[in-house]
Amino acid sequence: MSMIAAFYSNKSVLITGATGFLGKVLMEKLFRTSPHLKVIYILVRPKSGQTLQERVFQILNSKLFEKVKEVCPNVHEKIRPISADLNQRDFAISKEDMQELLSCTNIIFHCAATVRFDAHLREAVQLNVIATQQLLLMASQMPKLEAFIHISTAFSNCNLSHIDEVIYPCPVEPRKIIDSMEWLDDSIIDEITPKLIGDRPNTYTYTKALGEMVVQQESGNLNVAIVRPSIVGATWQEPFPGWVDNLNGPSGLIIAAGKGFLRSIKATPMAVADLIPVDTVVNLTIAVGWYTAVHRPKSTLIYHSTSGNLNPCNWYKMGLQVLATIEKIPFESAFRRPNADFTTNNFTTQYWNAVSHRAPAIIYDFYLRLTGRKPRMLKLMNRLLRTISMLEYFINHSWEWSTNNTEMLLSELSPEDQRVFNFDVRQLNWLEYIENYVLGVKKYLLKEDLAGIPKAKQHLKRLRNIHYLFNTALFLIVWRLLIARSQMARNIWFFIVSFCYKFISYFRASSTLKV
Ligand SMILES: CCCCCCCCCCCCCCCCCCCCCCCC(=O)SCCNC(=O)CCNC(=O)[C@H](O)C(C)(C)COP(=O)(O)OP(=O)(O)OC[C@H]1O[C@@H](n2cnc3c(N)ncnc32)[C@H](O)[C@@H]1OP(=O)(O)O
Ligand SMILES: NC(=O)C1=CN([C@@H]2O[C@H](COP(=O)(O)OP(=O)(O)OC[C@H]3O[C@@H](n4cnc5c(N)ncnc54)[C@H](OP(=O)(O)O)[C@@H]3O)[C@@H](O)[C@H]2O)C=CC1
C-alpha cells in the first residue's frame, strides 16, 4: 500500500493554477492515486466566455481524465471550483468560500503564475509575488493546514551557473518592489525594469526569484517547501505518454519545426537540454507535500526537479530525435519540408533568418496576393522569430542544479511509493520520451489523426518536387544573368560544356572499342 496515497485520503487540498498545464496533471494524479481524497478546492477565474463550471467540465471531459473516472467515478463531486482572481484583493473570493477554505484546507499546492517571458513587471510582480504573499497570509489563518508547497522554477536563479537547493536573495527586497509597484507609473517601471532584473533574461525569472524570497520571509510557522522544475515537457508515462496541451517550452518549436516554418535556430548543440516530464514534476510535488506534512523539516526545503545532473540530454540529441520522429510521423499541411538546423553565431543566424525564414514567407505572401488572398506568412514568421528570440537564452546556456534534497526524498520513499510516485529521472529513456512527445504534440495539441499520415507524406513529396523545381529554375535564371553580364562566367560555362562533351565522346569511343 502506498503511504503517500494513504496520506492524501480524506484530505482537503487547495490548488491554485489547477487549469494550467502542471495543475491539471497534479489534480489527475491526486484523484487517481487517492480516490478517497475528500475534496480538491481549485481557485479558478471565468475565462474566454466560460463559467467556472464549464471550465471544470471541459477539464474533466478531456482525455487526460479518462483513467481517473475509472478509479474515482464521482470525481466531479470532489472538485470544488472557487471563483477567484489572484490579481484581486483577497483573490475576490466570497466570504462563505473563504470561510470554508480557511477552516478545511489541509494541503496547499501553489502553481498559479504568469509564465510569459514578456510580461510587464507590474503584472508579473502582481501574480508571482503579491499573490504568493496573499496566499501565505491566507494559509497562516488555516488551523488544519499541514503543508504549503510552492511551485517555483529552476531558472529563478538562471543568472548563476551552479544552483544549489537554497534561496538566493535578490538585491532589492520583495517588499520594496511590491511597495514601489503601488506608486510608480508604467513608464517609470519600464525604465527601471532592466536595472532590476539585472543579468536575468526576463521579468518571469526575476519575479519567480522574488516569489521564493517572499515564501522564505513570510511563511512564519507554516510547513513550507519549494519545488523548482526546469523546462516542463509532455508526460513521460502517466496517465499516458506524450500528453501536452500548451505551446510553452519546446512544444511550440516542435510544431514550428514539424510544419516546416522553423529551419534554423541559434543553439549550443552540446548544452544540456534540461527538460523534465510534467508527470515527474507532479510525482515529486505530491511526495514533497507528504514529506513536508509528515516529517515537518525544520527549515524550508527546496527540491530541484531537473534532469541534467542525473540523466543529461543535449540539444543536438534532442533536435535530431525531433526531426527523426517528424520524418516518420509527419505533421499535416506543412509549409515546407521539415529540415531544421542549429546555428551557433549571430551572423549565420541573421543570414538563415533572412534566407530560410523571411524570404520564403515573402515569396509565399506574393503568391497569396497573386491568387487574390490576404498575405499572412511574413507576419506569422516574424512572430515565430520573436518567440525564438525569447527562448534562445535557455538553449544557449548550461546550468548545473544540485539535487540532494530530491535524492534524499527518493531514498525516504517505500519501494511501493517509489513505483507509484516515480520521480527518478535516471530511468528516463530520452529517445523514447522525445518520440512520444512529438507524437503527443501531433495528437493532443494539433489534434491530427494518425490516419492522415499517408496524406501528409504525399504532401511532403509534393513540397520536395516544388523545392527541386524552384531551385533548378532559380539556378538557371541566376546563371543566365551571370552569363549575359560576365566574361568569366561565360568562360566557365564554355569550359564546363566542352569538358562534358569530351567526357561523353571519350565514354562513347571506349564503349564502341569494347564491342
Ligand atoms: C542538428 C539537428 C537540429 C534540429 C533542430 C530542430 C529543432 C526542433 C525543435 C527542438 C526544440 C528546441 C526547444 C527549445 C525550447 C527552449 C524552451 C526554453 C524554455 C525555458 C523555460 C523556462 C522554464 C519556466 O519556468 S517557464 C515556463 C515556460 N514558459 C514559456 O515557455 C512561455 C513562453 N511564451 C511566452 O512568453 C509568450 O508566448 C511569447 C512572448 C513567446 C509570445 O508572446 P505573444 O504575445 O507574441 O504571443 P502569444 O499570444 O503568447 O502567442 C502568439 C503565437 O505564438 C504561439 N506561441 C506561443 N508560445 C510559443 C512557443 N513557445 N513556441 C512557438 N509558438 C508559440 C501562440 O500559440 C500564438 O500562435 P497563434 O497562431 O497566433 O495563436
Ligand atoms: N511550464 C514550464 O515549463 C514550467 C513551469 N513552472 C512553474 O509551474 C507552475 C505552473 O506552470 P504551468 O502550469 O506551466 O503554467 P500555465 O500557464 O499552464 O498555468 C498557469 C495557471 O495559473 C493560473 N492563473 C494565472 N493568472 C491567474 C489569476 N489572475 N487568477 C487565477 N489563476 C490564475 C492560470 O489560470 P487560467 O487558466 O485562468 O489562465 C493557470 O491555471 C508555475 O508556477 C510556473 O512558474 C516552472 C518551471 C517550468
Tab-separated table of N, CA and C and ligand atoms in Angstrom, residues 115-118 153 155 204 230-231 247-250 252-254 257 262 265 315-316 318-320 322-323 340-342 383-384 386-387 390-391 394-395, ligand 1:
chain	number	residue	atom	x	y	z
A	115	VAL	N	3.625	32.754	-16.707
A	115	VAL	CA	4.872	32.143	-17.184
A	115	VAL	C	5.357	32.842	-18.452
A	116	ARG	N	4.699	33.959	-18.802
A	116	ARG	CA	5.099	34.692	-20.015
A	116	ARG	C	6.433	35.397	-19.779
A	117	PHE	N	7.314	35.286	-20.780
A	117	PHE	CA	8.621	35.924	-20.639
A	117	PHE	C	8.545	37.435	-20.877
A	118	ASP	N	7.462	37.861	-21.556
A	118	ASP	CA	7.373	39.288	-21.889
A	118	ASP	C	6.367	40.023	-21.000
A	153	THR	N	10.596	27.873	-10.183
A	153	THR	CA	11.261	27.350	-11.390
A	153	THR	C	12.762	27.222	-11.132
A	155	PHE	N	14.858	28.030	-13.022
A	155	PHE	CA	15.512	29.173	-13.667
A	155	PHE	C	15.366	30.467	-12.871
A	204	TYR	N	9.895	37.194	-15.842
A	204	TYR	CA	9.392	35.939	-15.284
A	204	TYR	C	10.368	35.340	-14.270
A	230	SER	N	12.643	22.365	-14.035
A	230	SER	CA	13.337	23.065	-15.139
A	230	SER	C	12.355	23.259	-16.282
A	231	ILE	N	12.641	22.808	-17.495
A	231	ILE	CA	11.701	23.034	-18.613
A	231	ILE	C	10.697	21.885	-18.626
A	247	LEU	N	1.665	25.484	-25.678
A	247	LEU	CA	2.805	25.694	-26.584
A	247	LEU	C	4.076	26.095	-25.861
A	248	ASN	N	4.015	26.152	-24.548
A	248	ASN	CA	5.197	26.620	-23.806
A	248	ASN	C	6.375	25.659	-23.951
A	249	GLY	N	7.556	26.188	-23.589
A	249	GLY	CA	8.767	25.356	-23.646
A	249	GLY	C	9.003	24.888	-25.077
A	250	PRO	N	9.406	23.591	-25.240
A	250	PRO	CA	9.747	23.114	-26.577
A	250	PRO	C	8.545	22.846	-27.480
A	252	GLY	N	5.938	24.430	-28.739
A	252	GLY	CA	5.673	25.347	-29.851
A	252	GLY	C	6.729	25.200	-30.936
A	253	LEU	N	7.984	25.007	-30.516
A	253	LEU	CA	9.065	24.900	-31.509
A	253	LEU	C	9.020	23.558	-32.242
A	254	ILE	N	8.533	22.542	-31.558
A	254	ILE	CA	8.389	21.240	-32.234
A	254	ILE	C	7.363	21.384	-33.366
A	257	ALA	N	8.938	23.408	-36.185
A	257	ALA	CA	9.884	22.607	-36.977
A	257	ALA	C	9.114	21.590	-37.826
A	262	LEU	N	10.152	26.482	-38.985
A	262	LEU	CA	11.444	26.682	-38.309
A	262	LEU	C	12.524	25.917	-39.058
A	265	ILE	N	17.877	27.558	-35.834
A	265	ILE	CA	17.706	28.199	-34.530
A	265	ILE	C	19.066	28.299	-33.868
A	315	TRP	N	20.949	19.468	-26.583
A	315	TRP	CA	20.011	19.971	-27.594
A	315	TRP	C	20.215	19.276	-28.936
A	316	TYR	N	21.474	18.885	-29.221
A	316	TYR	CA	21.749	18.225	-30.502
A	316	TYR	C	20.979	16.903	-30.581
A	318	MET	N	18.482	15.983	-28.819
A	318	MET	CA	17.046	16.219	-28.788
A	318	MET	C	16.538	16.656	-30.168
A	319	GLY	N	17.275	17.633	-30.779
A	319	GLY	CA	16.869	18.138	-32.097
A	319	GLY	C	16.830	17.023	-33.131
A	320	LEU	N	17.890	16.168	-33.133
A	320	LEU	CA	17.938	15.072	-34.110
A	320	LEU	C	16.746	14.144	-33.940
A	322	VAL	N	13.850	14.836	-32.606
A	322	VAL	CA	12.611	15.512	-33.018
A	322	VAL	C	12.466	15.370	-34.540
A	323	LEU	N	13.560	15.655	-35.266
A	323	LEU	CA	13.484	15.585	-36.730
A	323	LEU	C	13.248	14.155	-37.221
A	340	ALA	N	15.385	21.306	-40.068
A	340	ALA	CA	15.948	22.405	-39.270
A	340	ALA	C	17.394	22.109	-38.902
A	341	ASP	N	18.103	23.163	-38.575
A	341	ASP	CA	19.496	23.002	-38.160
A	341	ASP	C	19.817	24.031	-37.071
A	342	PHE	N	20.898	23.777	-36.358
A	342	PHE	CA	21.312	24.746	-35.340
A	342	PHE	C	22.346	25.698	-35.931
A	383	ARG	N	6.498	36.696	-35.941
A	383	ARG	CA	6.051	36.335	-34.604
A	383	ARG	C	6.851	35.142	-34.070
A	384	LEU	N	7.059	34.166	-34.976
A	384	LEU	CA	7.843	32.985	-34.579
A	384	LEU	C	9.270	33.399	-34.216
A	386	ARG	N	10.237	36.216	-33.108
A	386	ARG	CA	10.222	36.937	-31.822
A	386	ARG	C	10.169	35.915	-30.666
A	387	THR	N	9.327	34.897	-30.833
A	387	THR	CA	9.238	33.848	-29.802
A	387	THR	C	10.594	33.178	-29.616
A	390	MET	N	13.067	34.992	-27.636
A	390	MET	CA	12.847	34.965	-26.181
A	390	MET	C	13.290	33.639	-25.551
A	391	LEU	N	13.274	32.569	-26.358
A	391	LEU	CA	13.646	31.256	-25.807
A	391	LEU	C	15.147	30.995	-25.924
A	394	PHE	N	17.723	30.245	-23.189
A	394	PHE	CA	17.686	28.972	-22.467
A	394	PHE	C	18.315	27.816	-23.246
A	395	ILE	N	18.541	28.041	-24.559
A	395	ILE	CA	19.175	26.953	-25.329
A	395	ILE	C	20.628	27.278	-25.652
B	1	LIG	C1	21.013	19.059	-35.698
B	1	LIG	C2	19.573	18.999	-35.524
B	1	LIG	C3	18.917	20.310	-35.342
B	1	LIG	C4	17.478	20.180	-35.270
B	1	LIG	C5	16.738	21.375	-34.837
B	1	LIG	C6	15.332	21.000	-34.633
B	1	LIG	C7	14.572	21.929	-33.808
B	1	LIG	C8	13.422	21.228	-33.191
B	1	LIG	C9	12.914	21.833	-32.002
B	1	LIG	C10	13.739	21.471	-30.837
B	1	LIG	C11	13.290	22.030	-29.664
B	1	LIG	C12	14.109	23.125	-29.099
B	1	LIG	C13	13.355	23.595	-27.960
B	1	LIG	C14	13.887	24.745	-27.271
B	1	LIG	C15	12.938	25.172	-26.229
B	1	LIG	C16	13.500	26.015	-25.230
B	1	LIG	C17	12.489	26.377	-24.236
B	1	LIG	C18	13.050	27.106	-23.105
B	1	LIG	C19	12.012	27.404	-22.111
B	1	LIG	C20	12.603	27.816	-20.836
B	1	LIG	C21	11.623	27.571	-19.797
B	1	LIG	C22	11.895	28.167	-18.510
B	1	LIG	C23	11.094	27.381	-17.604
B	1	LIG	C24	9.967	28.096	-16.998
B	1	LIG	O1	9.976	28.180	-15.834
B	1	LIG	S1	8.725	28.982	-17.838
B	1	LIG	C25	7.508	28.162	-18.475
B	1	LIG	C26	7.645	28.225	-19.887
B	1	LIG	N1	7.136	29.491	-20.390
B	1	LIG	C27	7.147	29.679	-21.651
B	1	LIG	O2	7.619	28.847	-22.382
B	1	LIG	C28	6.466	30.958	-22.105
B	1	LIG	C29	6.967	31.350	-23.415
B	1	LIG	N2	5.977	32.132	-24.128
B	1	LIG	C30	5.841	33.458	-23.980
B	1	LIG	O3	6.436	34.081	-23.126
B	1	LIG	C31	4.950	34.173	-24.996
B	1	LIG	O4	4.049	33.278	-25.552
B	1	LIG	C32	5.803	34.811	-26.096
B	1	LIG	C33	6.476	36.046	-25.514
B	1	LIG	C34	6.862	33.860	-26.604
B	1	LIG	C35	4.939	35.224	-27.291
B	1	LIG	O5	4.033	36.212	-26.879
B	1	LIG	P1	2.993	36.921	-27.916
B	1	LIG	O6	2.103	37.841	-27.166
B	1	LIG	O7	3.716	37.410	-29.084
B	1	LIG	O8	2.174	35.778	-28.382
B	1	LIG	P2	1.158	34.772	-27.738
B	1	LIG	O9	-0.211	35.358	-27.770
B	1	LIG	O10	1.603	34.218	-26.449
B	1	LIG	O11	1.302	33.676	-28.873
B	1	LIG	C36	1.442	34.130	-30.236
B	1	LIG	C37	1.534	32.970	-31.118
B	1	LIG	O12	2.731	32.230	-30.827
B	1	LIG	C38	2.405	30.952	-30.385
B	1	LIG	N3	3.336	30.585	-29.320
B	1	LIG	C39	3.260	30.908	-28.040
B	1	LIG	N4	4.282	30.361	-27.358
B	1	LIG	C40	5.014	29.710	-28.254
B	1	LIG	C41	6.195	28.930	-28.204
B	1	LIG	N5	6.818	28.684	-27.063
B	1	LIG	N6	6.690	28.426	-29.337
B	1	LIG	C42	6.067	28.633	-30.519
B	1	LIG	N7	4.934	29.322	-30.638
B	1	LIG	C43	4.408	29.853	-29.532
B	1	LIG	C44	0.982	31.101	-29.897
B	1	LIG	O13	0.285	29.915	-29.985
B	1	LIG	C45	0.383	32.083	-30.857
B	1	LIG	O14	0.030	31.481	-32.068
B	1	LIG	P3	-1.300	31.923	-32.824
B	1	LIG	O15	-1.307	31.030	-34.023
B	1	LIG	O16	-1.149	33.371	-33.154
B	1	LIG	O17	-2.411	31.661	-31.880
